[in-house]
Amino acid sequence: MAKPNGCGDLLRALGRGRPDTRTSTTHAHPDTSPPNRMGVLKVLLVKLEDLADKDAIGKTDPYVKLEVIKDGFFDKTVGKAQSSKKQDDCNPVYNEEFSFHFDELTKMELHLKIMDDDTISDDKVGAGEIKLDKEDLQPNLPKTFRIKVDNNLFSKDAYATLVLTWTP
């Protein structure tokens, strides 16, 4: 037997480098399951208005936590995101876009939690939600929402402005 000088020669010398002459037959079955396509919910967080200044020192430094939840007996988080933090601003403008991927709008909710960035512990400033399946979101057509995120007794109520676009 000749001395092998490479991996291919070694395999051929051991009898494993020959082409496979076996044949196999596979029977194709048509896929009858529906395609597993994910839709995309784009959320443009435009701005917050009239946040109450609940900071003891300085002004509120707001940011927004966004969460998409499938509502059911046990709520299931589908996606989370967080905006940038705005320093000393009770009327911050964000114009930040977030994308969430899921298959349908049924029982889906978008939750917003407005937080105040603090050194020791962040405080909740407000919250709101949009029940996505109740809002008649048309495919690929942006829809603007202005939702109340804080009821204030002694000042204006706080609002969040968002633009949602659903692409199935």
mmCIF file of the C-alpha atoms, coordinates in Angstrom:
data_MODEL
# 
_entry.id   MODEL 
# 
loop_
_atom_site.group_PDB 
_atom_site.id 
_atom_site.type_symbol 
_atom_site.label_atom_id 
_atom_site.label_alt_id 
_atom_site.label_comp_id 
_atom_site.label_asym_id 
_atom_site.label_entity_id 
_atom_site.label_seq_id 
_atom_site.pdbx_PDB_ins_code 
_atom_site.Cartn_x 
_atom_site.Cartn_y 
_atom_site.Cartn_z 
_atom_site.occupancy 
_atom_site.B_iso_or_equiv 
_atom_site.pdbx_formal_charge 
_atom_site.auth_seq_id 
_atom_site.auth_comp_id 
_atom_site.auth_asym_id 
_atom_site.auth_atom_id 
_atom_site.pdbx_PDB_model_num 
ATOM 1   C CA . MET A 1 1   ? 0.000   0.000  0.000  1.00 0.00 ? 1   MET A CA 1 
ATOM 2   C CA . ALA A 1 2   ? 1.297   3.473  -0.884 1.00 0.00 ? 2   ALA A CA 1 
ATOM 3   C CA . LYS A 1 3   ? 2.068   5.885  1.882  1.00 0.00 ? 3   LYS A CA 1 
ATOM 4   C CA . PRO A 1 4   ? -0.808  8.397  2.197  1.00 0.00 ? 4   PRO A CA 1 
ATOM 5   C CA . ASN A 1 5   ? 0.207   12.029 1.676  1.00 0.00 ? 5   ASN A CA 1 
ATOM 6   C CA . GLY A 1 6   ? -2.994  13.802 2.636  1.00 0.00 ? 6   GLY A CA 1 
ATOM 7   C CA . CYS A 1 7   ? -6.429  13.379 4.159  1.00 0.00 ? 7   CYS A CA 1 
ATOM 8   C CA . GLY A 1 8   ? -7.995  12.324 0.843  1.00 0.00 ? 8   GLY A CA 1 
ATOM 9   C CA . ASP A 1 9   ? -5.253  9.765  0.221  1.00 0.00 ? 9   ASP A CA 1 
ATOM 10  C CA . LEU A 1 10  ? -5.631  8.427  3.753  1.00 0.00 ? 10  LEU A CA 1 
ATOM 11  C CA . LEU A 1 11  ? -9.399  7.982  3.321  1.00 0.00 ? 11  LEU A CA 1 
ATOM 12  C CA . ARG A 1 12  ? -8.929  6.260  -0.029 1.00 0.00 ? 12  ARG A CA 1 
ATOM 13  C CA . ALA A 1 13  ? -6.249  3.998  1.489  1.00 0.00 ? 13  ALA A CA 1 
ATOM 14  C CA . LEU A 1 14  ? -8.666  3.015  4.239  1.00 0.00 ? 14  LEU A CA 1 
ATOM 15  C CA . GLY A 1 15  ? -11.390 2.312  1.694  1.00 0.00 ? 15  GLY A CA 1 
ATOM 16  C CA . ARG A 1 16  ? -13.546 5.224  2.760  1.00 0.00 ? 16  ARG A CA 1 
ATOM 17  C CA . GLY A 1 17  ? -12.774 7.614  -0.039 1.00 0.00 ? 17  GLY A CA 1 
ATOM 18  C CA . ARG A 1 18  ? -14.784 5.877  -2.731 1.00 0.00 ? 18  ARG A CA 1 
ATOM 19  C CA . PRO A 1 19  ? -17.926 7.551  -3.953 1.00 0.00 ? 19  PRO A CA 1 
ATOM 20  C CA . ASP A 1 20  ? -21.158 6.293  -2.427 1.00 0.00 ? 20  ASP A CA 1 
ATOM 21  C CA . THR A 1 21  ? -22.995 4.218  -5.005 1.00 0.00 ? 21  THR A CA 1 
ATOM 22  C CA . ARG A 1 22  ? -26.041 3.524  -2.843 1.00 0.00 ? 22  ARG A CA 1 
ATOM 23  C CA . THR A 1 23  ? -29.329 5.053  -3.872 1.00 0.00 ? 23  THR A CA 1 
ATOM 24  C CA . SER A 1 24  ? -32.164 6.148  -1.694 1.00 0.00 ? 24  SER A CA 1 
ATOM 25  C CA . THR A 1 25  ? -35.696 7.064  -2.493 1.00 0.00 ? 25  THR A CA 1 
ATOM 26  C CA . THR A 1 26  ? -37.600 9.713  -0.620 1.00 0.00 ? 26  THR A CA 1 
ATOM 27  C CA . HIS A 1 27  ? -41.275 10.339 -1.036 1.00 0.00 ? 27  HIS A CA 1 
ATOM 28  C CA . ALA A 1 28  ? -42.210 13.985 -0.903 1.00 0.00 ? 28  ALA A CA 1 
ATOM 29  C CA . HIS A 1 29  ? -45.432 14.830 0.877  1.00 0.00 ? 29  HIS A CA 1 
ATOM 30  C CA . PRO A 1 30  ? -46.984 18.184 0.182  1.00 0.00 ? 30  PRO A CA 1 
ATOM 31  C CA . ASP A 1 31  ? -46.842 20.499 3.190  1.00 0.00 ? 31  ASP A CA 1 
ATOM 32  C CA . THR A 1 32  ? -50.441 21.083 4.195  1.00 0.00 ? 32  THR A CA 1 
ATOM 33  C CA . SER A 1 33  ? -49.617 23.133 7.298  1.00 0.00 ? 33  SER A CA 1 
ATOM 34  C CA . PRO A 1 34  ? -50.106 26.899 7.061  1.00 0.00 ? 34  PRO A CA 1 
ATOM 35  C CA . PRO A 1 35  ? -46.928 28.908 6.549  1.00 0.00 ? 35  PRO A CA 1 
ATOM 36  C CA . ASN A 1 36  ? -45.370 30.097 9.801  1.00 0.00 ? 36  ASN A CA 1 
ATOM 37  C CA . ARG A 1 37  ? -45.205 33.779 8.987  1.00 0.00 ? 37  ARG A CA 1 
ATOM 38  C CA . MET A 1 38  ? -44.566 36.375 11.628 1.00 0.00 ? 38  MET A CA 1 
ATOM 39  C CA . GLY A 1 39  ? -46.167 39.776 11.483 1.00 0.00 ? 39  GLY A CA 1 
ATOM 40  C CA . VAL A 1 40  ? -44.420 42.946 12.593 1.00 0.00 ? 40  VAL A CA 1 
ATOM 41  C CA . LEU A 1 41  ? -45.842 45.644 14.827 1.00 0.00 ? 41  LEU A CA 1 
ATOM 42  C CA . LYS A 1 42  ? -43.874 48.858 14.462 1.00 0.00 ? 42  LYS A CA 1 
ATOM 43  C CA . VAL A 1 43  ? -44.320 51.301 17.308 1.00 0.00 ? 43  VAL A CA 1 
ATOM 44  C CA . LEU A 1 44  ? -43.180 54.875 16.853 1.00 0.00 ? 44  LEU A CA 1 
ATOM 45  C CA . LEU A 1 45  ? -43.005 56.515 20.276 1.00 0.00 ? 45  LEU A CA 1 
ATOM 46  C CA . VAL A 1 46  ? -43.483 60.157 19.333 1.00 0.00 ? 46  VAL A CA 1 
ATOM 47  C CA . LYS A 1 47  ? -43.702 62.033 22.645 1.00 0.00 ? 47  LYS A CA 1 
ATOM 48  C CA . LEU A 1 48  ? -44.994 62.314 26.186 1.00 0.00 ? 48  LEU A CA 1 
ATOM 49  C CA . GLU A 1 49  ? -46.918 65.366 27.364 1.00 0.00 ? 49  GLU A CA 1 
ATOM 50  C CA . ASP A 1 50  ? -47.517 66.956 30.748 1.00 0.00 ? 50  ASP A CA 1 
ATOM 51  C CA . LEU A 1 51  ? -45.787 64.423 32.964 1.00 0.00 ? 51  LEU A CA 1 
ATOM 52  C CA . ALA A 1 52  ? -46.080 65.309 36.633 1.00 0.00 ? 52  ALA A CA 1 
ATOM 53  C CA . ASP A 1 53  ? -42.737 66.275 38.134 1.00 0.00 ? 53  ASP A CA 1 
ATOM 54  C CA . LYS A 1 54  ? -42.502 63.702 40.898 1.00 0.00 ? 54  LYS A CA 1 
ATOM 55  C CA . ASP A 1 55  ? -38.769 64.062 41.455 1.00 0.00 ? 55  ASP A CA 1 
ATOM 56  C CA . ALA A 1 56  ? -37.805 65.342 44.897 1.00 0.00 ? 56  ALA A CA 1 
ATOM 57  C CA . ILE A 1 57  ? -34.561 66.790 43.538 1.00 0.00 ? 57  ILE A CA 1 
ATOM 58  C CA . GLY A 1 58  ? -34.467 68.226 40.021 1.00 0.00 ? 58  GLY A CA 1 
ATOM 59  C CA . LYS A 1 59  ? -37.020 67.284 37.374 1.00 0.00 ? 59  LYS A CA 1 
ATOM 60  C CA . THR A 1 60  ? -38.320 64.007 36.046 1.00 0.00 ? 60  THR A CA 1 
ATOM 61  C CA . ASP A 1 61  ? -35.905 62.068 33.801 1.00 0.00 ? 61  ASP A CA 1 
ATOM 62  C CA . PRO A 1 62  ? -38.428 59.956 31.884 1.00 0.00 ? 62  PRO A CA 1 
ATOM 63  C CA . TYR A 1 63  ? -38.031 56.839 29.807 1.00 0.00 ? 63  TYR A CA 1 
ATOM 64  C CA . VAL A 1 64  ? -40.646 54.398 28.518 1.00 0.00 ? 64  VAL A CA 1 
ATOM 65  C CA . LYS A 1 65  ? -40.752 50.624 28.897 1.00 0.00 ? 65  LYS A CA 1 
ATOM 66  C CA . LEU A 1 66  ? -42.800 48.972 26.149 1.00 0.00 ? 66  LEU A CA 1 
ATOM 67  C CA . GLU A 1 67  ? -44.084 45.424 26.403 1.00 0.00 ? 67  GLU A CA 1 
ATOM 68  C CA . VAL A 1 68  ? -46.286 43.380 24.073 1.00 0.00 ? 68  VAL A CA 1 
ATOM 69  C CA . ILE A 1 69  ? -48.327 40.790 25.946 1.00 0.00 ? 69  ILE A CA 1 
ATOM 70  C CA . LYS A 1 70  ? -50.605 37.998 24.759 1.00 0.00 ? 70  LYS A CA 1 
ATOM 71  C CA . ASP A 1 71  ? -53.544 38.253 27.134 1.00 0.00 ? 71  ASP A CA 1 
ATOM 72  C CA . GLY A 1 72  ? -54.869 34.994 28.513 1.00 0.00 ? 72  GLY A CA 1 
ATOM 73  C CA . PHE A 1 73  ? -55.191 32.968 31.669 1.00 0.00 ? 73  PHE A CA 1 
ATOM 74  C CA . PHE A 1 74  ? -51.428 33.259 31.961 1.00 0.00 ? 74  PHE A CA 1 
ATOM 75  C CA . ASP A 1 75  ? -50.223 36.431 30.235 1.00 0.00 ? 75  ASP A CA 1 
ATOM 76  C CA . LYS A 1 76  ? -47.270 35.804 27.958 1.00 0.00 ? 76  LYS A CA 1 
ATOM 77  C CA . THR A 1 77  ? -44.700 38.457 27.130 1.00 0.00 ? 77  THR A CA 1 
ATOM 78  C CA . VAL A 1 78  ? -44.035 38.521 23.390 1.00 0.00 ? 78  VAL A CA 1 
ATOM 79  C CA . GLY A 1 79  ? -41.512 41.362 23.331 1.00 0.00 ? 79  GLY A CA 1 
ATOM 80  C CA . LYS A 1 80  ? -39.973 44.168 25.367 1.00 0.00 ? 80  LYS A CA 1 
ATOM 81  C CA . ALA A 1 81  ? -38.196 47.408 24.519 1.00 0.00 ? 81  ALA A CA 1 
ATOM 82  C CA . GLN A 1 82  ? -37.080 50.589 26.240 1.00 0.00 ? 82  GLN A CA 1 
ATOM 83  C CA . SER A 1 83  ? -36.734 54.151 25.012 1.00 0.00 ? 83  SER A CA 1 
ATOM 84  C CA . SER A 1 84  ? -33.846 56.483 25.658 1.00 0.00 ? 84  SER A CA 1 
ATOM 85  C CA . LYS A 1 85  ? -33.814 58.548 28.865 1.00 0.00 ? 85  LYS A CA 1 
ATOM 86  C CA . LYS A 1 86  ? -34.602 62.271 28.667 1.00 0.00 ? 86  LYS A CA 1 
ATOM 87  C CA . GLN A 1 87  ? -32.933 64.498 31.243 1.00 0.00 ? 87  GLN A CA 1 
ATOM 88  C CA . ASP A 1 88  ? -35.114 66.980 33.188 1.00 0.00 ? 88  ASP A CA 1 
ATOM 89  C CA . ASP A 1 89  ? -38.033 66.922 30.732 1.00 0.00 ? 89  ASP A CA 1 
ATOM 90  C CA . CYS A 1 90  ? -41.741 66.621 31.542 1.00 0.00 ? 90  CYS A CA 1 
ATOM 91  C CA . ASN A 1 91  ? -42.637 66.924 27.816 1.00 0.00 ? 91  ASN A CA 1 
ATOM 92  C CA . PRO A 1 92  ? -40.035 64.729 26.116 1.00 0.00 ? 92  PRO A CA 1 
ATOM 93  C CA . VAL A 1 93  ? -39.966 64.130 22.370 1.00 0.00 ? 93  VAL A CA 1 
ATOM 94  C CA . TYR A 1 94  ? -38.612 60.710 21.387 1.00 0.00 ? 94  TYR A CA 1 
ATOM 95  C CA . ASN A 1 95  ? -39.411 59.838 17.758 1.00 0.00 ? 95  ASN A CA 1 
ATOM 96  C CA . GLU A 1 96  ? -38.017 56.344 18.443 1.00 0.00 ? 96  GLU A CA 1 
ATOM 97  C CA . GLU A 1 97  ? -39.221 53.254 16.600 1.00 0.00 ? 97  GLU A CA 1 
ATOM 98  C CA . PHE A 1 98  ? -39.495 49.733 17.998 1.00 0.00 ? 98  PHE A CA 1 
ATOM 99  C CA . SER A 1 99  ? -40.455 46.479 16.241 1.00 0.00 ? 99  SER A CA 1 
ATOM 100 C CA . PHE A 1 100 ? -42.219 43.485 17.746 1.00 0.00 ? 100 PHE A CA 1 
ATOM 101 C CA . HIS A 1 101 ? -42.650 40.181 15.884 1.00 0.00 ? 101 HIS A CA 1 
ATOM 102 C CA . PHE A 1 102 ? -45.669 37.915 16.416 1.00 0.00 ? 102 PHE A CA 1 
ATOM 103 C CA . ASP A 1 103 ? -48.217 36.110 14.270 1.00 0.00 ? 103 ASP A CA 1 
ATOM 104 C CA . GLU A 1 104 ? -51.570 37.823 14.916 1.00 0.00 ? 104 GLU A CA 1 
ATOM 105 C CA . LEU A 1 105 ? -53.258 40.647 16.835 1.00 0.00 ? 105 LEU A CA 1 
ATOM 106 C CA . THR A 1 106 ? -55.787 38.448 18.656 1.00 0.00 ? 106 THR A CA 1 
ATOM 107 C CA . LYS A 1 107 ? -55.580 39.043 22.429 1.00 0.00 ? 107 LYS A CA 1 
ATOM 108 C CA . MET A 1 108 ? -52.419 41.127 22.022 1.00 0.00 ? 108 MET A CA 1 
ATOM 109 C CA . GLU A 1 109 ? -51.818 44.225 24.151 1.00 0.00 ? 109 GLU A CA 1 
ATOM 110 C CA . LEU A 1 110 ? -49.169 46.929 24.073 1.00 0.00 ? 110 LEU A CA 1 
ATOM 111 C CA . HIS A 1 111 ? -48.296 48.105 27.577 1.00 0.00 ? 111 HIS A CA 1 
ATOM 112 C CA . LEU A 1 112 ? -46.427 51.318 28.326 1.00 0.00 ? 112 LEU A CA 1 
ATOM 113 C CA . LYS A 1 113 ? -44.799 52.090 31.626 1.00 0.00 ? 113 LYS A CA 1 
ATOM 114 C CA . ILE A 1 114 ? -43.350 55.574 32.036 1.00 0.00 ? 114 ILE A CA 1 
ATOM 115 C CA . MET A 1 115 ? -40.458 55.601 34.467 1.00 0.00 ? 115 MET A CA 1 
ATOM 116 C CA . ASP A 1 116 ? -38.354 58.309 36.127 1.00 0.00 ? 116 ASP A CA 1 
ATOM 117 C CA . ASP A 1 117 ? -34.640 57.524 36.040 1.00 0.00 ? 117 ASP A CA 1 
ATOM 118 C CA . ASP A 1 118 ? -33.230 57.995 39.548 1.00 0.00 ? 118 ASP A CA 1 
ATOM 119 C CA . THR A 1 119 ? -29.900 57.154 41.125 1.00 0.00 ? 119 THR A CA 1 
ATOM 120 C CA . ILE A 1 120 ? -31.157 54.703 43.729 1.00 0.00 ? 120 ILE A CA 1 
ATOM 121 C CA . SER A 1 121 ? -34.475 53.400 42.399 1.00 0.00 ? 121 SER A CA 1 
ATOM 122 C CA . ASP A 1 122 ? -36.522 54.324 39.326 1.00 0.00 ? 122 ASP A CA 1 
ATOM 123 C CA . ASP A 1 123 ? -40.061 55.534 40.023 1.00 0.00 ? 123 ASP A CA 1 
ATOM 124 C CA . LYS A 1 124 ? -43.172 54.788 37.988 1.00 0.00 ? 124 LYS A CA 1 
ATOM 125 C CA . VAL A 1 125 ? -44.611 58.039 36.594 1.00 0.00 ? 125 VAL A CA 1 
ATOM 126 C CA . GLY A 1 126 ? -47.464 56.634 34.515 1.00 0.00 ? 126 GLY A CA 1 
ATOM 127 C CA . ALA A 1 127 ? -48.804 53.717 32.493 1.00 0.00 ? 127 ALA A CA 1 
ATOM 128 C CA . GLY A 1 128 ? -51.155 52.916 29.656 1.00 0.00 ? 128 GLY A CA 1 
ATOM 129 C CA . GLU A 1 129 ? -52.151 50.122 27.319 1.00 0.00 ? 129 GLU A CA 1 
ATOM 130 C CA . ILE A 1 130 ? -53.610 49.525 23.889 1.00 0.00 ? 130 ILE A CA 1 
ATOM 131 C CA . LYS A 1 131 ? -55.626 46.370 23.174 1.00 0.00 ? 131 LYS A CA 1 
ATOM 132 C CA . LEU A 1 132 ? -54.349 45.727 19.664 1.00 0.00 ? 132 LEU A CA 1 
ATOM 133 C CA . ASP A 1 133 ? -57.165 43.461 18.479 1.00 0.00 ? 133 ASP A CA 1 
ATOM 134 C CA . LYS A 1 134 ? -59.779 46.103 19.396 1.00 0.00 ? 134 LYS A CA 1 
ATOM 135 C CA . GLU A 1 135 ? -58.161 48.930 17.429 1.00 0.00 ? 135 GLU A CA 1 
ATOM 136 C CA . ASP A 1 136 ? -58.919 47.941 13.818 1.00 0.00 ? 136 ASP A CA 1 
ATOM 137 C CA . LEU A 1 137 ? -55.299 48.204 12.687 1.00 0.00 ? 137 LEU A CA 1 
ATOM 138 C CA . GLN A 1 138 ? -55.306 48.010 8.887  1.00 0.00 ? 138 GLN A CA 1 
ATOM 139 C CA . PRO A 1 139 ? -52.332 46.239 7.272  1.00 0.00 ? 139 PRO A CA 1 
ATOM 140 C CA . ASN A 1 140 ? -49.461 48.616 6.521  1.00 0.00 ? 140 ASN A CA 1 
ATOM 141 C CA . LEU A 1 141 ? -51.463 51.740 7.431  1.00 0.00 ? 141 LEU A CA 1 
ATOM 142 C CA . PRO A 1 142 ? -50.028 53.799 10.305 1.00 0.00 ? 142 PRO A CA 1 
ATOM 143 C CA . LYS A 1 143 ? -52.523 54.725 13.024 1.00 0.00 ? 143 LYS A CA 1 
ATOM 144 C CA . THR A 1 144 ? -51.876 57.449 15.601 1.00 0.00 ? 144 THR A CA 1 
ATOM 145 C CA . PHE A 1 145 ? -52.834 56.992 19.261 1.00 0.00 ? 145 PHE A CA 1 
ATOM 146 C CA . ARG A 1 146 ? -52.879 59.533 22.073 1.00 0.00 ? 146 ARG A CA 1 
ATOM 147 C CA . ILE A 1 147 ? -53.359 57.621 25.293 1.00 0.00 ? 147 ILE A CA 1 
ATOM 148 C CA . LYS A 1 148 ? -53.682 58.874 28.850 1.00 0.00 ? 148 LYS A CA 1 
ATOM 149 C CA . VAL A 1 149 ? -50.802 57.604 30.969 1.00 0.00 ? 149 VAL A CA 1 
ATOM 150 C CA . ASP A 1 150 ? -51.374 59.544 34.193 1.00 0.00 ? 150 ASP A CA 1 
ATOM 151 C CA . ASN A 1 151 ? -54.445 61.065 35.845 1.00 0.00 ? 151 ASN A CA 1 
ATOM 152 C CA . ASN A 1 152 ? -53.332 64.159 37.710 1.00 0.00 ? 152 ASN A CA 1 
ATOM 153 C CA . LEU A 1 153 ? -55.633 65.743 40.283 1.00 0.00 ? 153 LEU A CA 1 
ATOM 154 C CA . PHE A 1 154 ? -53.946 69.122 40.537 1.00 0.00 ? 154 PHE A CA 1 
ATOM 155 C CA . SER A 1 155 ? -52.425 69.473 37.064 1.00 0.00 ? 155 SER A CA 1 
ATOM 156 C CA . LYS A 1 156 ? -53.010 68.402 33.460 1.00 0.00 ? 156 LYS A CA 1 
ATOM 157 C CA . ASP A 1 157 ? -53.347 64.703 32.676 1.00 0.00 ? 157 ASP A CA 1 
ATOM 158 C CA . ALA A 1 158 ? -50.285 63.137 31.013 1.00 0.00 ? 158 ALA A CA 1 
ATOM 159 C CA . TYR A 1 159 ? -50.467 61.603 27.524 1.00 0.00 ? 159 TYR A CA 1 
ATOM 160 C CA . ALA A 1 160 ? -48.312 59.487 25.247 1.00 0.00 ? 160 ALA A CA 1 
ATOM 161 C CA . THR A 1 161 ? -48.468 59.834 21.472 1.00 0.00 ? 161 THR A CA 1 
ATOM 162 C CA . LEU A 1 162 ? -47.623 56.756 19.408 1.00 0.00 ? 162 LEU A CA 1 
ATOM 163 C CA . VAL A 1 163 ? -47.980 55.629 15.808 1.00 0.00 ? 163 VAL A CA 1 
ATOM 164 C CA . LEU A 1 164 ? -48.611 51.902 15.257 1.00 0.00 ? 164 LEU A CA 1 
ATOM 165 C CA . THR A 1 165 ? -48.187 50.051 11.974 1.00 0.00 ? 165 THR A CA 1 
ATOM 166 C CA . TRP A 1 166 ? -49.138 46.365 11.653 1.00 0.00 ? 166 TRP A CA 1 
ATOM 167 C CA . THR A 1 167 ? -47.662 44.310 8.826  1.00 0.00 ? 167 THR A CA 1 
ATOM 168 C CA . PRO A 1 168 ? -49.126 40.769 8.811  1.00 0.00 ? 168 PRO A CA 1 
# 
